[in-house]
Short mmCIF file of C-alpha atoms in Angstrom, two decimals:
data_model
loop_
_atom_site.label_atom_id
_atom_site.label_comp_id
_atom_site.label_asym_id
_atom_site.label_seq_id
_atom_site.Cartn_x
_atom_site.Cartn_y
_atom_site.Cartn_z
CA UNK S 1136 -19.05 -28.86 -15.86
CA UNK S 1137 -18.94 -25.59 -17.81
CA UNK S 1138 -21.66 -24.05 -15.63
CA UNK S 1139 -19.80 -24.99 -12.43
CA UNK S 1140 -16.52 -23.53 -13.72
CA UNK S 1141 -18.24 -20.28 -14.75
CA UNK S 1142 -19.76 -19.84 -11.29
CA UNK S 1143 -16.45 -20.45 -9.54
CA UNK S 1144 -14.59 -18.14 -11.91
CA UNK S 1145 -16.86 -15.22 -11.02
CA UNK S 1146 -15.69 -15.08 -7.40
CA UNK S 1147 -13.70 -11.86 -7.16
CA UNK S 1148 -10.13 -12.04 -5.88
CA UNK S 1149 -8.55 -9.43 -3.61
CA UNK S 1150 -5.00 -8.13 -4.09
CA UNK S 1151 -3.53 -6.57 -0.94
CA UNK S 1152 -0.43 -4.37 -1.03
CA UNK S 1153 1.50 -2.18 1.39
CA UNK S 1154 3.52 0.95 0.59
CA UNK S 1155 6.54 1.64 2.80
CA UNK S 1156 6.78 5.43 2.99
CA UNK S 1157 8.67 5.60 6.29
CA UNK S 1158 10.94 3.32 8.31
CA UNK S 1159 12.37 5.53 11.07
CA UNK S 1160 11.43 8.93 12.45
CA UNK S 1161 14.88 10.49 12.32
CA UNK S 1162 15.34 9.81 8.61
CA UNK S 1163 13.19 12.95 8.35
CA UNK S 1164 15.59 15.20 10.25
CA UNK S 1165 16.14 17.33 7.13
CA UNK S 1166 12.54 17.66 5.93
CA UNK S 1167 9.22 18.83 7.39
CA UNK S 1168 7.62 15.43 8.01
CA UNK S 1169 8.04 15.41 11.80
CA UNK S 1170 6.66 18.95 12.19
CA UNK S 1171 3.73 18.15 9.88
CA UNK S 1172 3.03 14.96 11.80
CA UNK S 1173 2.91 16.76 15.16
CA UNK S 1174 0.63 19.46 13.73
CA UNK S 1175 -1.63 16.80 12.23
CA UNK S 1176 -2.05 14.86 15.48
CA UNK S 1177 -2.98 18.04 17.33
CA UNK S 1178 -5.62 18.84 14.69
CA UNK S 1179 -7.06 15.32 14.90
CA UNK S 1180 -7.18 15.48 18.70
CA UNK S 1181 -8.96 18.86 18.71
CA UNK S 1182 -11.47 17.61 16.12
CA UNK S 1183 -12.15 14.51 18.19
CA UNK S 1184 -10.87 12.13 15.50
CA UNK S 1185 -8.31 10.45 17.75
CA UNK S 1186 -8.24 9.62 21.45
CA UNK S 1187 -5.85 10.91 24.11
CA UNK S 1188 -4.29 7.45 24.14
CA UNK S 1189 -3.59 7.56 20.39
CA UNK S 1190 -2.20 11.07 20.77
CA UNK S 1191 0.38 10.01 23.39
CA UNK S 1192 1.20 6.77 21.56
CA UNK S 1193 2.17 8.87 18.54
CA UNK S 1194 4.55 10.92 20.68
CA UNK S 1195 5.96 7.65 22.03
CA UNK S 1196 6.65 6.43 18.47
CA UNK S 1197 8.72 9.54 17.83
CA UNK S 1198 10.96 8.77 20.80
CA UNK S 1199 11.13 5.10 19.77
CA UNK S 1200 12.30 6.26 16.32
CA UNK S 1201 9.80 3.87 14.72
CA UNK S 1202 7.47 4.84 11.90
CA UNK S 1203 6.87 1.46 10.33
CA UNK S 1204 5.01 -1.69 11.32
CA UNK S 1205 6.29 -4.01 8.63
CA UNK S 1206 6.94 -7.00 10.89
CA UNK S 1207 3.57 -6.59 12.59
CA UNK S 1208 1.79 -6.54 9.23
CA UNK S 1209 3.69 -9.59 8.02
CA UNK S 1210 2.69 -11.47 11.18
CA UNK S 1211 -0.97 -10.49 10.73
CA UNK S 1212 -1.02 -11.33 7.01
CA UNK S 1213 0.72 -14.64 7.58
CA UNK S 1214 -1.79 -15.63 10.25
CA UNK S 1215 -4.72 -14.70 7.97
CA UNK S 1216 -3.36 -16.19 4.72
CA UNK S 1217 -3.00 -12.83 2.97
CA UNK S 1218 -0.10 -13.03 0.47
CA UNK S 1219 0.46 -9.27 0.40
CA UNK S 1220 3.00 -7.40 -1.71
CA UNK S 1221 5.20 -4.70 -0.14
CA UNK S 1222 6.50 -1.75 -2.17
CA UNK S 1223 9.75 -0.21 -0.89
CA UNK S 1224 11.64 2.88 -2.06
CA UNK S 1225 15.17 2.81 -3.47
CA UNK S 1226 15.26 6.54 -4.11
CA UNK S 1227 14.25 9.62 -2.13
CA UNK S 1228 11.38 11.97 -2.87
CA UNK S 1229 8.68 13.98 -1.15
CA UNK S 1230 7.98 12.31 2.22
CA UNK S 1231 10.23 9.31 1.49
CA UNK S 1232 13.69 9.77 2.99
CA UNK S 1233 15.15 6.45 4.17
CA UNK S 1234 18.42 5.22 2.73
CA UNK S 1235 19.27 2.29 0.49
CA UNK S 1236 20.77 0.39 3.45
CA UNK S 1237 17.40 0.25 5.21
CA UNK S 1238 15.64 -0.52 1.93
CA UNK S 1239 17.94 -3.50 1.38
CA UNK S 1240 17.56 -4.72 4.97
CA UNK S 1241 13.77 -4.72 4.89
CA UNK S 1242 13.54 -6.06 1.33
CA UNK S 1243 15.56 -9.12 2.29
CA UNK S 1244 13.54 -9.58 5.48
CA UNK S 1245 10.21 -9.38 3.60
CA UNK S 1246 11.37 -11.87 0.97
CA UNK S 1247 12.76 -14.21 3.65
CA UNK S 1248 9.32 -14.28 5.29
CA UNK S 1249 7.78 -15.50 2.02
CA UNK S 1250 6.12 -12.24 0.95
CA UNK S 1251 6.64 -10.43 -2.33
CA UNK S 1252 8.42 -7.09 -2.55
CA UNK S 1253 8.60 -4.53 -5.34
CA UNK S 1254 9.61 -0.91 -5.93
CA UNK S 1255 7.87 2.15 -4.51
CA UNK S 1256 8.90 4.36 -7.39
CA UNK S 1257 9.93 8.01 -7.23
CA UNK S 1258 11.07 8.76 -10.79
CA UNK S 1259 8.13 9.05 -13.17
CA UNK S 1260 9.30 11.39 -15.93
CA UNK S 1261 12.83 10.58 -17.09
CA UNK S 1262 13.43 7.11 -18.47
CA UNK S 1263 17.05 6.88 -17.27
CA UNK S 1264 15.99 7.61 -13.68
CA UNK S 1265 13.19 5.04 -13.87
CA UNK S 1266 15.62 2.41 -15.15
CA UNK S 1267 18.11 3.29 -12.41
CA UNK S 1268 15.50 2.53 -9.72
CA UNK S 1269 14.68 -0.75 -11.45
CA UNK S 1270 18.35 -1.78 -11.60
CA UNK S 1271 19.00 -0.75 -8.00
CA UNK S 1272 16.15 -2.87 -6.67
CA UNK S 1273 17.12 -5.80 -8.88
CA UNK S 1274 20.58 -5.64 -7.33
CA UNK S 1275 19.54 -5.40 -3.66
CA UNK S 1276 16.69 -7.91 -3.90
CA UNK S 1277 18.30 -10.54 -6.11
CA UNK S 1278 15.02 -10.83 -8.01
CA UNK S 1279 14.67 -11.04 -11.77
CA UNK S 1280 10.93 -10.32 -11.93
CA UNK S 1281 9.14 -7.72 -9.82
CA UNK S 1282 6.66 -4.89 -9.98
CA UNK S 1283 6.23 -1.26 -9.00
CA UNK S 1284 3.84 1.34 -7.63
CA UNK S 1285 4.63 5.03 -7.89
CA UNK S 1286 4.88 7.08 -4.68
CA UNK S 1287 1.77 9.30 -4.35
CA UNK S 1288 0.53 7.53 -7.53
CA UNK S 1289 2.49 10.09 -9.56
CA UNK S 1290 2.51 9.58 -13.31
CA UNK S 1291 2.13 11.36 -16.62
CA UNK S 1292 0.81 10.05 -19.91
CA UNK S 1293 4.10 8.27 -20.67
CA UNK S 1294 5.06 6.92 -17.23
CA UNK S 1295 3.47 3.48 -17.56
CA UNK S 1296 5.09 2.85 -20.93
CA UNK S 1297 8.46 3.81 -19.47
CA UNK S 1298 7.95 1.48 -16.49
CA UNK S 1299 7.19 -1.33 -18.91
CA UNK S 1300 10.33 -0.61 -20.95
CA UNK S 1301 12.42 -0.56 -17.75
CA UNK S 1302 11.53 -4.23 -17.19
CA UNK S 1303 8.81 -4.25 -14.54
CA UNK S 1304 6.37 -7.13 -14.93
CA UNK S 1305 3.49 -5.31 -13.27
CA UNK S 1306 2.44 -1.89 -11.98
CA UNK S 1307 -0.35 -0.74 -9.67
CA UNK S 1308 -0.29 3.06 -10.02
CA UNK S 1309 -3.37 3.75 -12.12
CA UNK S 1310 -6.32 4.57 -9.86
CA UNK S 1311 -9.95 3.67 -10.46
CA UNK S 1312 -12.41 0.83 -10.90
CA UNK S 1313 -10.90 -0.74 -14.00
CA UNK S 1314 -9.96 -4.21 -15.12
CA UNK S 1315 -6.28 -5.07 -15.42
CA UNK S 1316 -4.71 -4.42 -18.81
CA UNK S 1317 -1.42 -4.93 -20.59
CA UNK S 1318 1.22 -2.38 -21.57
CA UNK S 1319 3.82 -4.14 -23.72
CA UNK S 1320 5.04 -6.96 -21.43
CA UNK S 1321 3.81 -5.31 -18.21
CA UNK S 1322 0.39 -5.82 -16.65
CA UNK S 1323 -1.32 -2.83 -15.05
CA UNK S 1324 -3.47 -3.63 -12.01
CA UNK S 1325 -5.40 -0.43 -11.23
CA UNK S 1326 -5.70 0.47 -7.56
CA UNK S 1327 -9.25 0.96 -6.30
CA UNK S 1328 -9.31 1.03 -2.49
CA UNK S 1329 -6.65 2.95 -0.53
CA UNK S 1330 -6.61 3.57 3.23
CA UNK S 1331 -5.74 7.26 2.82
CA UNK S 1332 -8.73 8.02 0.59
CA UNK S 1333 -11.08 6.00 2.79
CA UNK S 1334 -10.03 7.62 6.09
CA UNK S 1335 -8.68 11.04 5.13
CA UNK S 1336 -10.67 11.70 1.99
CA UNK S 1337 -8.98 14.62 0.26
CA UNK S 1338 -7.73 16.17 3.51
CA UNK S 1339 -4.29 15.86 5.10
CA UNK S 1340 -5.67 14.40 8.33
CA UNK S 1341 -8.29 11.87 9.49
CA UNK S 1342 -11.68 13.21 8.45
CA UNK S 1343 -14.01 10.28 9.15
CA UNK S 1344 -14.60 7.46 11.61
CA UNK S 1345 -14.23 3.69 11.34
CA UNK S 1346 -17.90 2.99 10.58
CA UNK S 1347 -18.04 5.46 7.67
CA UNK S 1348 -14.71 4.31 6.27
CA UNK S 1349 -15.82 0.67 6.30
CA UNK S 1350 -19.16 1.58 4.74
CA UNK S 1351 -17.42 3.44 1.92
CA UNK S 1352 -14.99 0.57 1.28
CA UNK S 1353 -17.68 -2.11 1.28
CA UNK S 1354 -19.73 -0.02 -1.15
CA UNK S 1355 -16.74 0.00 -3.53
CA UNK S 1356 -16.27 -3.75 -3.14
CA UNK S 1357 -19.92 -4.37 -3.98
CA UNK S 1358 -19.67 -2.02 -6.95
CA UNK S 1359 -16.72 -4.00 -8.26
CA UNK S 1360 -18.71 -7.22 -7.80
CA UNK S 1361 -21.66 -5.78 -9.72
CA UNK S 1362 -19.31 -4.99 -12.60
CA UNK S 1363 -17.96 -8.58 -12.53
CA UNK S 1364 -14.43 -7.40 -11.77
CA UNK S 1365 -12.03 -10.32 -11.62
CA UNK S 1366 -9.60 -8.62 -9.24
CA UNK S 1367 -9.87 -5.76 -6.75
CA UNK S 1368 -6.71 -4.08 -5.48
CA UNK S 1369 -6.44 -2.65 -1.97
CA UNK S 1370 -3.62 -0.60 -0.40
CA UNK S 1371 -2.76 -0.22 3.28
CA UNK S 1372 0.34 1.71 4.34
CA UNK S 1373 2.70 -0.06 6.76
CA UNK S 1374 2.90 2.93 9.09
CA UNK S 1375 -0.73 2.65 10.20
CA UNK S 1376 -0.82 -0.90 11.57
CA UNK S 1377 -0.45 0.39 15.10
CA UNK S 1378 -2.70 1.36 18.01
CA UNK S 1379 -1.53 4.97 17.61
CA UNK S 1380 -3.62 4.91 14.41
CA UNK S 1381 -6.47 2.84 15.78
CA UNK S 1382 -9.05 3.72 13.10
CA UNK S 1383 -6.59 2.75 10.36
CA UNK S 1384 -5.51 -0.49 12.00
CA UNK S 1385 -9.10 -1.50 12.78
CA UNK S 1386 -10.13 -0.61 9.23
CA UNK S 1387 -7.55 -2.99 7.77
CA UNK S 1388 -8.40 -5.80 10.17
CA UNK S 1389 -12.14 -5.46 9.58
CA UNK S 1390 -12.09 -4.93 5.82
CA UNK S 1391 -9.95 -8.05 5.33
CA UNK S 1392 -12.26 -9.94 7.70
CA UNK S 1393 -15.24 -8.79 5.59
CA UNK S 1394 -13.52 -10.06 2.44
CA UNK S 1395 -12.97 -13.48 4.02
CA UNK S 1396 -16.59 -13.60 5.19
CA UNK S 1397 -17.71 -12.98 1.59
CA UNK S 1398 -15.61 -15.87 0.33
CA UNK S 1399 -13.09 -13.77 -1.57
CA UNK S 1400 -9.65 -15.25 -2.15
CA UNK S 1401 -6.55 -13.20 -1.39
CA UNK S 1402 -3.90 -13.35 -4.13
CA UNK S 1403 -0.87 -11.31 -5.08
CA UNK S 1404 0.19 -9.85 -8.40
CA UNK S 1405 2.74 -12.54 -9.23
CA UNK S 1406 0.30 -15.37 -8.53
CA UNK S 1407 -2.08 -13.86 -11.07
CA UNK S 1408 0.67 -13.41 -13.66
CA UNK S 1409 1.86 -17.01 -13.20
CA UNK S 1410 -1.73 -18.27 -13.53
#
């Protein structure tokens, strides 16, 4: 019996999460996000990274005033038994400009669909500001226990301790191939695979194709397996589950399909904590 349990226990579990950086287009009417986006899509078209169809679909999204695909991702995850966690902002920062009214609307919708939702944090230095974000989300979500991931993975040497003191039960800001660890009463689940790094690399635009992105991601998954990692965390931004970002959408569909084909179980942060 012990040998059977050991073998089963070694099957790696996959934690999927989604950051919500944008909800509408016109929330960015006072920053440079729209201009940067238009410049980026022209660069990607010239470099042959996107098709003419994708290019015009991106223009169409601007006129539709829609820069999120939260419902579409929920539908896909529900159909494929992926209990993903969504991280939503309750404060504004670089590239994140939607208001608390939209944050509350989508938080309640996500929770009503049976998916978990936590904070996409902005404040990472001052403890009072960190606690304010925690309290704001607690109020709009009606939840007592929830987690956080910092926007752009921003942190300093004291950020994680401050997040723990604020009351978060988990965080997924630390980046790298590391096992989860505890900080006071908070569990840190390091992030290892992120769509942006796999498809953009260190550039500000798409720098690779689907085949190379999948190859890179699968290599990381196999590396985690070889190190007997118990959990592997993966991030896909809600904005990219759309045919206007075909490489991104196909990457998410195919990498989750690969995980299922390998027999990995999809879990979320809270399921692990409860277990």
